[in-house]
Amino acid sequence: MTASLPADTHTHTALCHHAEGMPLDYARAAFAGGLPEICITDHVPAPDGYDVNSRMAASVFPAYRTAVAEAARAFPGRVRFGIEADYYPGCERYLPEFLASAPFDLVLGSVHFIEDWGFDNPANMDRWEKADIRAVWSQYLELVRHMAERKWFDVVSHFDLPKKFGHRLKEPDVRELAAPALDAIAESGMAVELNTGGLRKPVGEIYPSLAVLGMIRERGIPIVFGSDAHAPSEVGHAFGEAVALARQAGFTSYVRFQNRIASPFPLPTDR
Ligand code: ZN
Ligand code: FE
Ligand code: FE
Ligand code: ZN
């Protein structure tokens, strides 16, 4: 247990209405569990009314900022201030301005909606029953490509999210559809996240799959590690497994962000 773990760069707070705990609780859990660093990345407020039930109101954002600062004071140099920002057509009306309005260390970029369908929300599962699975993946990865082209985000979260409930594609199809998005990500200088939240979902897998990780490695795209914790007990969840997967794909380093700049760190050795 002396070997180190990577930083956790994807965590939520109670302010989004579907998670528990505040930044200080997440930080305490992270450092008690031996993580070197944590970034708090709650869901971005959306003043345009986008998915309002899953995020803090814009008026709550100052309290979020204060709560992250409180955790950072308790653990100097080890708590970063981030946000999980959604990409969807129309977000350009407020998002670039919003992201410039606060001194974020890290901005995660996530696609959770295809048109009006929150496809990863268990409440919207009925739409999957009628869906053409390849078409959903294709539309999703097109949105990821557009997101990368905007260059407003630092990291792509849960890259192969359409597999969440088990709607997988065969590996050749995933490769074909993922390539343009990954090319755009490489071009944008973004990193991609190994997100262990998928292990807690029906798919039972880390996002992204080993095949996609290999494509990420081939393109020289850096990686980060995220638990997508929605409770302090989930911080750093299965990071040993995630590090092993990264090694299997050929990675020897990962990055951490401060002031939206990535710095490389060696991948921790086996525990
Ligand atoms: Zn959430
Ligand atoms: Fe997300
Ligand atoms: Fe998240
Ligand atoms: Zn997420």
Coordinates of N, CA and C in Angstrom, one line a residue, residues 30-215:
A30 N -10.5 11.8 0.0 CA -9.5 11.6 -1.0 C -8.1 11.4 -0.3
F31 N -7.8 12.3 0.7 CA -6.5 12.3 1.3 C -6.4 11.2 2.3
A32 N -7.6 10.8 2.9 CA -7.6 9.6 3.8 C -7.3 8.4 3.0
G33 N -7.7 8.4 1.8 CA -7.5 7.2 0.9 C -6.2 7.2 0.1
G34 N -5.4 8.2 0.4 CA -4.0 8.2 -0.2 C -3.9 8.9 -1.6
L35 N -4.9 9.6 -2.0 CA -4.8 10.3 -3.3 C -3.9 11.6 -3.1
P36 N -3.2 11.9 -4.1 CA -2.3 13.1 -4.0 C -3.0 14.4 -4.2
E37 N -4.1 14.4 -4.9 CA -4.7 15.6 -5.3 C -6.1 15.3 -5.8
I38 N -7.0 16.3 -5.6 CA -8.4 16.1 -6.1 C -8.9 17.4 -6.7
C39 N -9.7 17.3 -7.8 CA -10.3 18.4 -8.4 C -11.8 18.3 -8.2
I40 N -12.5 19.3 -7.8 CA -13.9 19.3 -7.6 C -14.5 19.8 -8.9
T41 N -15.4 19.1 -9.5 CA -15.9 19.4 -10.9 C -17.4 19.2 -10.9
D42 N -18.1 20.1 -10.1 CA -19.6 19.9 -10.1 C -20.2 20.4 -11.5
H43 N -21.4 20.0 -11.7 CA -22.1 20.3 -13.0 C -22.3 21.8 -13.1
V44 N -21.9 22.4 -14.3 CA -21.9 23.8 -14.5 C -23.4 24.3 -14.5
P45 N -23.6 25.5 -13.9 CA -24.9 26.1 -14.0 C -25.3 26.4 -15.4
A46 N -26.5 26.4 -15.8 CA -26.9 26.7 -17.2 C -28.1 27.7 -17.1
P47 N -27.7 29.0 -17.3 CA -28.7 30.0 -17.2 C -29.8 29.9 -18.3
D48 N -29.5 29.1 -19.3 CA -30.5 29.0 -20.4 C -31.6 28.0 -20.1
G49 N -31.6 27.4 -19.0 CA -32.6 26.4 -18.6 C -32.3 25.0 -19.0
Y50 N -31.1 24.7 -19.6 CA -30.7 23.4 -20.0 C -30.6 22.5 -18.7
D51 N -31.3 21.4 -18.7 CA -31.2 20.3 -17.7 C -31.1 20.9 -16.3
V52 N -32.0 21.8 -15.9 CA -31.9 22.6 -14.7 C -31.9 21.7 -13.4
N53 N -32.6 20.6 -13.5 CA -32.7 19.8 -12.3 C -31.5 19.0 -11.9
S54 N -30.5 19.0 -12.8 CA -29.3 18.2 -12.5 C -28.1 19.1 -12.2
R55 N -28.3 20.3 -11.8 CA -27.2 21.3 -11.6 C -27.5 22.4 -10.6
M56 N -26.5 23.1 -10.1 CA -26.7 24.2 -9.3 C -27.3 25.4 -10.1
A57 N -28.1 26.2 -9.5 CA -28.5 27.5 -10.1 C -27.3 28.4 -10.3
A58 N -27.4 29.3 -11.2 CA -26.3 30.3 -11.4 C -26.1 31.1 -10.1
S59 N -27.1 31.3 -9.4 CA -27.0 32.1 -8.1 C -26.3 31.4 -7.0
V60 N -26.1 30.0 -7.2 CA -25.5 29.2 -6.2 C -23.9 29.1 -6.5
F61 N -23.6 29.5 -7.7 CA -22.2 29.3 -8.1 C -21.2 30.0 -7.1
P62 N -21.5 31.2 -6.6 CA -20.5 31.8 -5.7 C -20.3 30.9 -4.4
A63 N -21.4 30.2 -4.0 CA -21.3 29.4 -2.8 C -20.4 28.1 -3.2
Y64 N -20.5 27.7 -4.4 CA -19.7 26.5 -4.9 C -18.2 27.0 -4.8
R65 N -18.0 28.1 -5.3 CA -16.6 28.6 -5.4 C -16.0 28.8 -4.0
T66 N -16.8 29.3 -3.1 CA -16.4 29.4 -1.7 C -16.1 28.1 -1.0
A67 N -17.0 27.1 -1.3 CA -16.9 25.8 -0.7 C -15.6 25.1 -1.2
V68 N -15.3 25.3 -2.5 CA -14.0 24.7 -3.0 C -12.8 25.4 -2.4
A69 N -12.9 26.7 -2.2 CA -11.8 27.5 -1.6 C -11.6 27.0 -0.2
E70 N -12.7 26.7 0.5 CA -12.6 26.3 1.9 C -11.8 24.9 2.0
A71 N -12.1 24.0 1.1 CA -11.4 22.7 1.0 C -9.9 23.0 0.7
A72 N -9.7 23.9 -0.2 CA -8.3 24.2 -0.7 C -7.5 24.8 0.5
R73 N -8.2 25.6 1.3 CA -7.5 26.1 2.5 C -7.1 25.0 3.5
A74 N -8.0 24.0 3.6 CA -7.7 23.0 4.6 C -6.6 22.0 4.1
F75 N -6.4 21.9 2.8 CA -5.4 21.0 2.2 C -4.6 21.8 1.2
P76 N -3.7 22.7 1.6 CA -3.1 23.6 0.6 C -2.4 22.9 -0.5
G77 N -2.6 23.3 -1.7 CA -1.9 22.8 -2.9 C -2.5 21.5 -3.4
R78 N -3.5 21.0 -2.8 CA -4.0 19.6 -3.2 C -5.4 19.6 -3.6
V79 N -6.1 20.7 -3.6 CA -7.5 20.8 -4.1 C -7.6 21.8 -5.2
R80 N -8.1 21.3 -6.3 CA -8.3 22.2 -7.5 C -9.7 22.5 -7.7
F81 N -9.9 23.6 -8.4 CA -11.2 24.2 -8.6 C -11.6 23.9 -10.1
G82 N -12.6 23.0 -10.3 CA -13.0 22.7 -11.6 C -14.5 22.8 -11.8
I83 N -14.9 22.4 -13.0 CA -16.3 22.4 -13.4 C -16.5 21.3 -14.4
E84 N -17.7 20.6 -14.4 CA -18.0 19.8 -15.5 C -19.0 20.5 -16.4
A85 N -18.5 20.9 -17.6 CA -19.4 21.7 -18.5 C -20.0 20.9 -19.6
D86 N -21.2 21.1 -19.8 CA -21.9 20.3 -20.9 C -21.7 21.0 -22.2
Y87 N -21.5 20.2 -23.2 CA -21.5 20.7 -24.6 C -22.7 20.3 -25.3
Y88 N -23.4 21.3 -25.8 CA -24.6 21.0 -26.7 C -24.8 22.2 -27.6
P89 N -25.4 22.0 -28.7 CA -25.6 23.2 -29.6 C -26.5 24.2 -28.8
G90 N -26.0 25.4 -28.8 CA -26.7 26.5 -28.0 C -25.9 26.9 -26.8
C91 N -25.0 26.1 -26.3 CA -24.2 26.4 -25.1 C -23.3 27.6 -25.4
E92 N -23.0 27.9 -26.6 CA -22.1 29.0 -27.0 C -22.7 30.3 -26.6
R93 N -24.0 30.3 -26.3 CA -24.7 31.6 -25.9 C -24.2 32.1 -24.5
Y94 N -23.7 31.2 -23.7 CA -23.3 31.6 -22.4 C -22.0 31.0 -21.9
L95 N -21.7 29.8 -22.4 CA -20.6 29.0 -21.8 C -19.2 29.6 -21.9
P96 N -18.8 30.1 -23.0 CA -17.4 30.7 -23.1 C -17.2 31.8 -22.1
E97 N -18.3 32.7 -22.0 CA -18.2 33.8 -21.1 C -18.2 33.3 -19.7
F98 N -19.0 32.3 -19.4 CA -19.1 31.8 -18.0 C -17.7 31.2 -17.6
L99 N -17.1 30.4 -18.5 CA -15.9 29.8 -18.2 C -14.7 30.8 -18.0
A100 N -14.9 31.9 -18.6 CA -13.8 33.0 -18.5 C -14.1 33.8 -17.2
S101 N -15.2 33.6 -16.5 CA -15.6 34.4 -15.4 C -15.0 34.0 -14.1
A102 N -14.4 32.8 -14.0 CA -13.9 32.3 -12.8 C -12.5 31.6 -13.0
P103 N -11.6 31.6 -12.0 CA -10.3 31.1 -12.2 C -10.2 29.5 -12.1
F104 N -10.9 28.9 -13.0 CA -10.9 27.4 -13.0 C -9.5 26.8 -13.2
D105 N -9.2 25.7 -12.5 CA -8.0 24.9 -12.8 C -8.3 23.9 -13.9
L106 N -9.5 23.5 -14.1 CA -9.8 22.4 -15.0 C -11.3 22.5 -15.5
V107 N -11.5 22.4 -16.8 CA -12.9 22.3 -17.3 C -13.1 21.0 -18.0
L108 N -13.9 20.2 -17.4 CA -14.3 18.9 -18.1 C -15.4 19.2 -19.1
G109 N -15.3 18.6 -20.3 CA -16.3 18.7 -21.3 C -17.0 17.4 -21.5
S110 N -18.4 17.5 -21.3 CA -19.2 16.3 -21.3 C -20.4 16.5 -22.3
V111 N -20.7 15.4 -23.0 CA -21.9 15.4 -23.8 C -22.9 14.4 -23.1
H112 N -24.0 15.0 -22.6 CA -25.0 14.2 -21.9 C -26.3 14.1 -22.7
F113 N -26.5 15.0 -23.7 CA -27.7 15.1 -24.5 C -27.5 14.9 -25.9
I114 N -28.4 14.2 -26.6 CA -28.4 14.2 -28.1 C -29.8 14.8 -28.4
E115 N -29.7 16.0 -29.0 CA -30.9 16.8 -29.2 C -31.6 17.0 -27.8
D116 N -32.8 16.6 -27.7 CA -33.5 16.8 -26.4 C -33.5 15.6 -25.5
W117 N -32.7 14.6 -25.9 CA -32.6 13.3 -25.2 C -31.4 13.2 -24.2
G118 N -31.7 13.2 -23.0 CA -30.6 12.9 -22.0 C -30.4 11.4 -22.0
F119 N -29.6 11.0 -22.9 CA -29.5 9.5 -23.2 C -28.8 8.7 -22.1
D120 N -28.1 9.4 -21.1 CA -27.5 8.7 -20.0 C -28.3 8.8 -18.7
N121 N -29.5 9.3 -18.8 CA -30.3 9.5 -17.6 C -31.2 8.3 -17.5
P122 N -31.2 7.5 -16.4 CA -32.0 6.3 -16.3 C -33.5 6.7 -16.5
A123 N -33.9 7.9 -16.3 CA -35.3 8.3 -16.4 C -35.7 8.3 -17.9
N124 N -34.7 8.3 -18.8 CA -35.0 8.4 -20.2 C -34.7 7.1 -21.0
M125 N -34.7 6.0 -20.3 CA -34.3 4.7 -20.8 C -35.2 4.2 -22.0
D126 N -36.5 4.6 -21.9 CA -37.5 4.2 -23.0 C -37.0 4.5 -24.4
R127 N -36.3 5.7 -24.5 CA -35.9 6.1 -25.9 C -34.9 5.1 -26.4
W128 N -34.1 4.4 -25.5 CA -33.1 3.5 -26.0 C -33.8 2.3 -26.7
E129 N -35.0 1.9 -26.2 CA -35.6 0.7 -26.7 C -35.9 0.9 -28.2
K130 N -36.2 2.1 -28.6 CA -36.6 2.3 -30.1 C -35.3 2.8 -30.9
A131 N -34.2 3.0 -30.2 CA -33.1 3.6 -30.9 C -32.3 2.7 -31.7
D132 N -31.7 3.2 -32.8 CA -30.7 2.6 -33.6 C -29.4 2.8 -32.9
I133 N -28.8 1.8 -32.3 CA -27.7 2.0 -31.4 C -26.5 2.6 -32.1
R134 N -26.2 2.1 -33.3 CA -25.1 2.7 -34.1 C -25.3 4.2 -34.4
A135 N -26.6 4.5 -34.7 CA -26.9 6.0 -35.0 C -26.7 6.8 -33.7
V136 N -27.1 6.3 -32.6 CA -26.9 7.0 -31.3 C -25.4 7.3 -31.1
W137 N -24.6 6.3 -31.2 CA -23.1 6.4 -31.0 C -22.6 7.4 -32.0
S138 N -23.0 7.3 -33.2 CA -22.5 8.2 -34.3 C -22.9 9.7 -34.0
Q139 N -24.1 9.9 -33.6 CA -24.6 11.3 -33.2 C -23.8 11.8 -32.0
Y140 N -23.6 10.9 -31.0 CA -22.9 11.3 -29.8 C -21.5 11.7 -30.1
L141 N -20.8 10.8 -30.9 CA -19.4 11.1 -31.2 C -19.2 12.3 -32.1
E142 N -20.2 12.6 -32.9 CA -20.2 13.9 -33.7 C -20.2 15.1 -32.8
L143 N -21.0 15.0 -31.7 CA -21.1 16.1 -30.7 C -19.8 16.2 -30.0
V144 N -19.1 15.1 -29.7 CA -17.8 15.1 -29.0 C -16.8 15.8 -29.9
R145 N -16.9 15.4 -31.2 CA -15.9 16.1 -32.2 C -16.2 17.6 -32.2
H146 N -17.4 18.0 -32.3 CA -17.7 19.5 -32.3 C -17.2 20.1 -31.0
M147 N -17.4 19.4 -29.9 CA -17.0 19.9 -28.6 C -15.4 20.2 -28.6
A148 N -14.7 19.2 -29.1 CA -13.2 19.4 -29.2 C -12.9 20.5 -30.1
E149 N -13.6 20.7 -31.2 CA -13.3 21.8 -32.1 C -13.5 23.2 -31.5
R150 N -14.4 23.3 -30.5 CA -14.6 24.6 -29.8 C -13.4 25.0 -29.0
K151 N -12.6 24.1 -28.5 CA -11.5 24.4 -27.7 C -11.8 25.2 -26.4
W152 N -13.0 25.0 -25.8 CA -13.3 25.6 -24.6 C -13.1 24.7 -23.3
F153 N -12.7 23.5 -23.6 CA -12.7 22.5 -22.5 C -11.3 21.9 -22.5
D154 N -10.9 21.3 -21.3 CA -9.6 20.8 -21.1 C -9.6 19.2 -21.3
V155 N -10.6 18.6 -20.9 CA -10.7 17.1 -20.8 C -12.0 16.6 -21.3
V156 N -12.0 15.5 -22.1 CA -13.3 14.9 -22.4 C -13.6 13.9 -21.4
S157 N -14.8 14.0 -20.8 CA -15.3 13.1 -19.7 C -15.9 11.9 -20.4
H158 N -15.9 10.7 -19.7 CA -16.6 9.5 -20.1 C -16.8 9.4 -21.6
F159 N -15.7 9.2 -22.3 CA -15.7 9.3 -23.8 C -16.7 8.4 -24.5
D160 N -16.9 7.1 -24.0 CA -17.8 6.2 -24.7 C -19.1 6.0 -23.8
L161 N -19.6 7.1 -23.3 CA -20.8 7.2 -22.5 C -22.0 6.4 -23.0
P162 N -22.2 6.3 -24.3 CA -23.4 5.6 -24.8 C -23.5 4.1 -24.4
K163 N -22.3 3.6 -23.9 CA -22.4 2.2 -23.4 C -22.9 2.0 -22.0
K164 N -23.2 3.1 -21.4 CA -23.6 3.1 -19.9 C -24.5 2.0 -19.5
F165 N -25.6 1.8 -20.3 CA -26.6 0.8 -19.9 C -26.4 -0.5 -20.6
G166 N -25.3 -0.6 -21.3 CA -25.0 -1.9 -22.0 C -25.2 -1.8 -23.5
H167 N -25.5 -0.7 -24.1 CA -25.8 -0.6 -25.5 C -24.4 -0.4 -26.2
R168 N -23.7 -1.5 -26.4 CA -22.4 -1.5 -26.9 C -22.4 -1.6 -28.4
L169 N -21.3 -1.2 -29.0 CA -21.1 -1.5 -30.5 C -19.9 -2.5 -30.6
K170 N -19.9 -3.1 -31.7 CA -18.7 -4.0 -31.9 C -17.5 -3.1 -32.1
E171 N -16.3 -3.7 -31.7 CA -15.1 -2.9 -31.7 C -14.8 -2.2 -33.0
P172 N -14.9 -2.8 -34.2 CA -14.6 -2.1 -35.4 C -15.5 -0.9 -35.6
D173 N -16.8 -1.0 -35.2 CA -17.7 0.2 -35.3 C -17.3 1.3 -34.4
V174 N -16.9 0.9 -33.2 CA -16.5 1.9 -32.2 C -15.3 2.7 -32.8
R175 N -14.3 1.9 -33.3 CA -13.1 2.5 -33.9 C -13.4 3.4 -35.0
E176 N -14.3 3.0 -35.9 CA -14.6 3.8 -37.1 C -15.3 5.2 -36.6
L177 N -16.2 5.1 -35.7 CA -16.9 6.3 -35.3 C -16.1 7.1 -34.3
A178 N -15.2 6.5 -33.6 CA -14.5 7.3 -32.6 C -13.3 8.1 -33.2
A179 N -12.8 7.6 -34.4 CA -11.6 8.2 -34.9 C -11.7 9.7 -35.2
P180 N -12.7 10.1 -35.9 CA -12.8 11.6 -36.1 C -12.8 12.4 -34.8
A181 N -13.5 11.9 -33.8 CA -13.6 12.7 -32.6 C -12.2 12.7 -31.9
L182 N -11.5 11.6 -31.9 CA -10.2 11.5 -31.3 C -9.2 12.4 -32.1
D183 N -9.3 12.4 -33.4 CA -8.4 13.3 -34.2 C -8.7 14.7 -33.7
A184 N -9.9 15.1 -33.6 CA -10.2 16.5 -33.2 C -9.7 16.8 -31.7
I185 N -9.8 15.8 -30.9 CA -9.3 15.9 -29.5 C -7.8 16.1 -29.5
A186 N -7.1 15.3 -30.3 CA -5.6 15.4 -30.4 C -5.3 16.8 -30.9
E187 N -6.0 17.3 -31.9 CA -5.8 18.6 -32.5 C -6.0 19.7 -31.5
S188 N -7.0 19.5 -30.7 CA -7.4 20.6 -29.7 C -6.4 20.7 -28.5
G189 N -5.6 19.6 -28.3 CA -4.7 19.6 -27.1 C -5.4 19.2 -25.9
M190 N -6.7 18.7 -26.0 CA -7.4 18.2 -24.8 C -6.8 16.9 -24.3
A191 N -7.2 16.5 -23.1 CA -6.9 15.2 -22.5 C -8.2 14.4 -22.5
V192 N -8.1 13.1 -22.3 CA -9.3 12.2 -22.1 C -9.2 11.6 -20.8
E193 N -10.4 11.4 -20.2 CA -10.5 10.9 -18.8 C -10.7 9.4 -18.8
L194 N -10.0 8.7 -17.9 CA -10.4 7.3 -17.5 C -11.3 7.5 -16.4
N195 N -12.6 7.2 -16.6 CA -13.7 7.5 -15.7 C -14.2 6.1 -15.1
T196 N -14.0 5.9 -13.8 CA -14.3 4.7 -13.2 C -15.8 4.6 -12.8
G197 N -16.6 5.7 -13.1 CA -18.0 5.7 -12.8 C -18.7 4.6 -13.6
G198 N -18.2 4.2 -14.7 CA -18.8 3.2 -15.5 C -18.8 1.8 -14.8
L199 N -17.9 1.6 -13.9 CA -17.9 0.4 -13.2 C -19.1 0.3 -12.2
R200 N -19.7 1.4 -11.9 CA -20.8 1.4 -11.0 C -22.1 1.5 -11.7
K201 N -22.1 1.4 -13.1 CA -23.3 1.4 -13.9 C -23.5 0.1 -14.5
P202 N -24.7 -0.1 -15.2 CA -24.9 -1.4 -15.8 C -23.8 -2.0 -16.7
V203 N -23.1 -1.1 -17.4 CA -22.1 -1.6 -18.3 C -20.9 -2.3 -17.6
G204 N -20.7 -1.8 -16.3 CA -19.7 -2.4 -15.5 C -18.3 -2.3 -16.1
E205 N -18.0 -1.2 -16.7 CA -16.7 -1.0 -17.4 C -16.2 0.4 -17.2
I206 N -14.9 0.6 -17.2 CA -14.3 2.0 -17.2 C -14.6 2.6 -18.5
Y207 N -14.9 3.9 -18.5 CA -14.9 4.7 -19.8 C -13.5 5.3 -20.0
P208 N -12.9 5.2 -21.1 CA -13.3 4.4 -22.3 C -12.7 3.0 -22.3
S209 N -13.2 2.2 -23.2 CA -12.7 0.8 -23.3 C -11.2 0.8 -23.7
L210 N -10.6 -0.4 -23.5 CA -9.2 -0.6 -23.9 C -8.9 -0.3 -25.3
A211 N -9.9 -0.6 -26.2 CA -9.7 -0.4 -27.7 C -9.5 1.1 -27.9
V212 N -10.4 1.9 -27.3 CA -10.4 3.4 -27.4 C -9.2 3.9 -26.8
L213 N -8.8 3.4 -25.6 CA -7.6 3.9 -25.0 C -6.3 3.7 -25.8
G214 N -6.3 2.6 -26.6 CA -5.2 2.4 -27.5 C -5.2 3.4 -28.6
M215 N -6.3 3.8 -29.1 CA -6.4 4.9 -30.1 C -6.0 6.2 -29.5

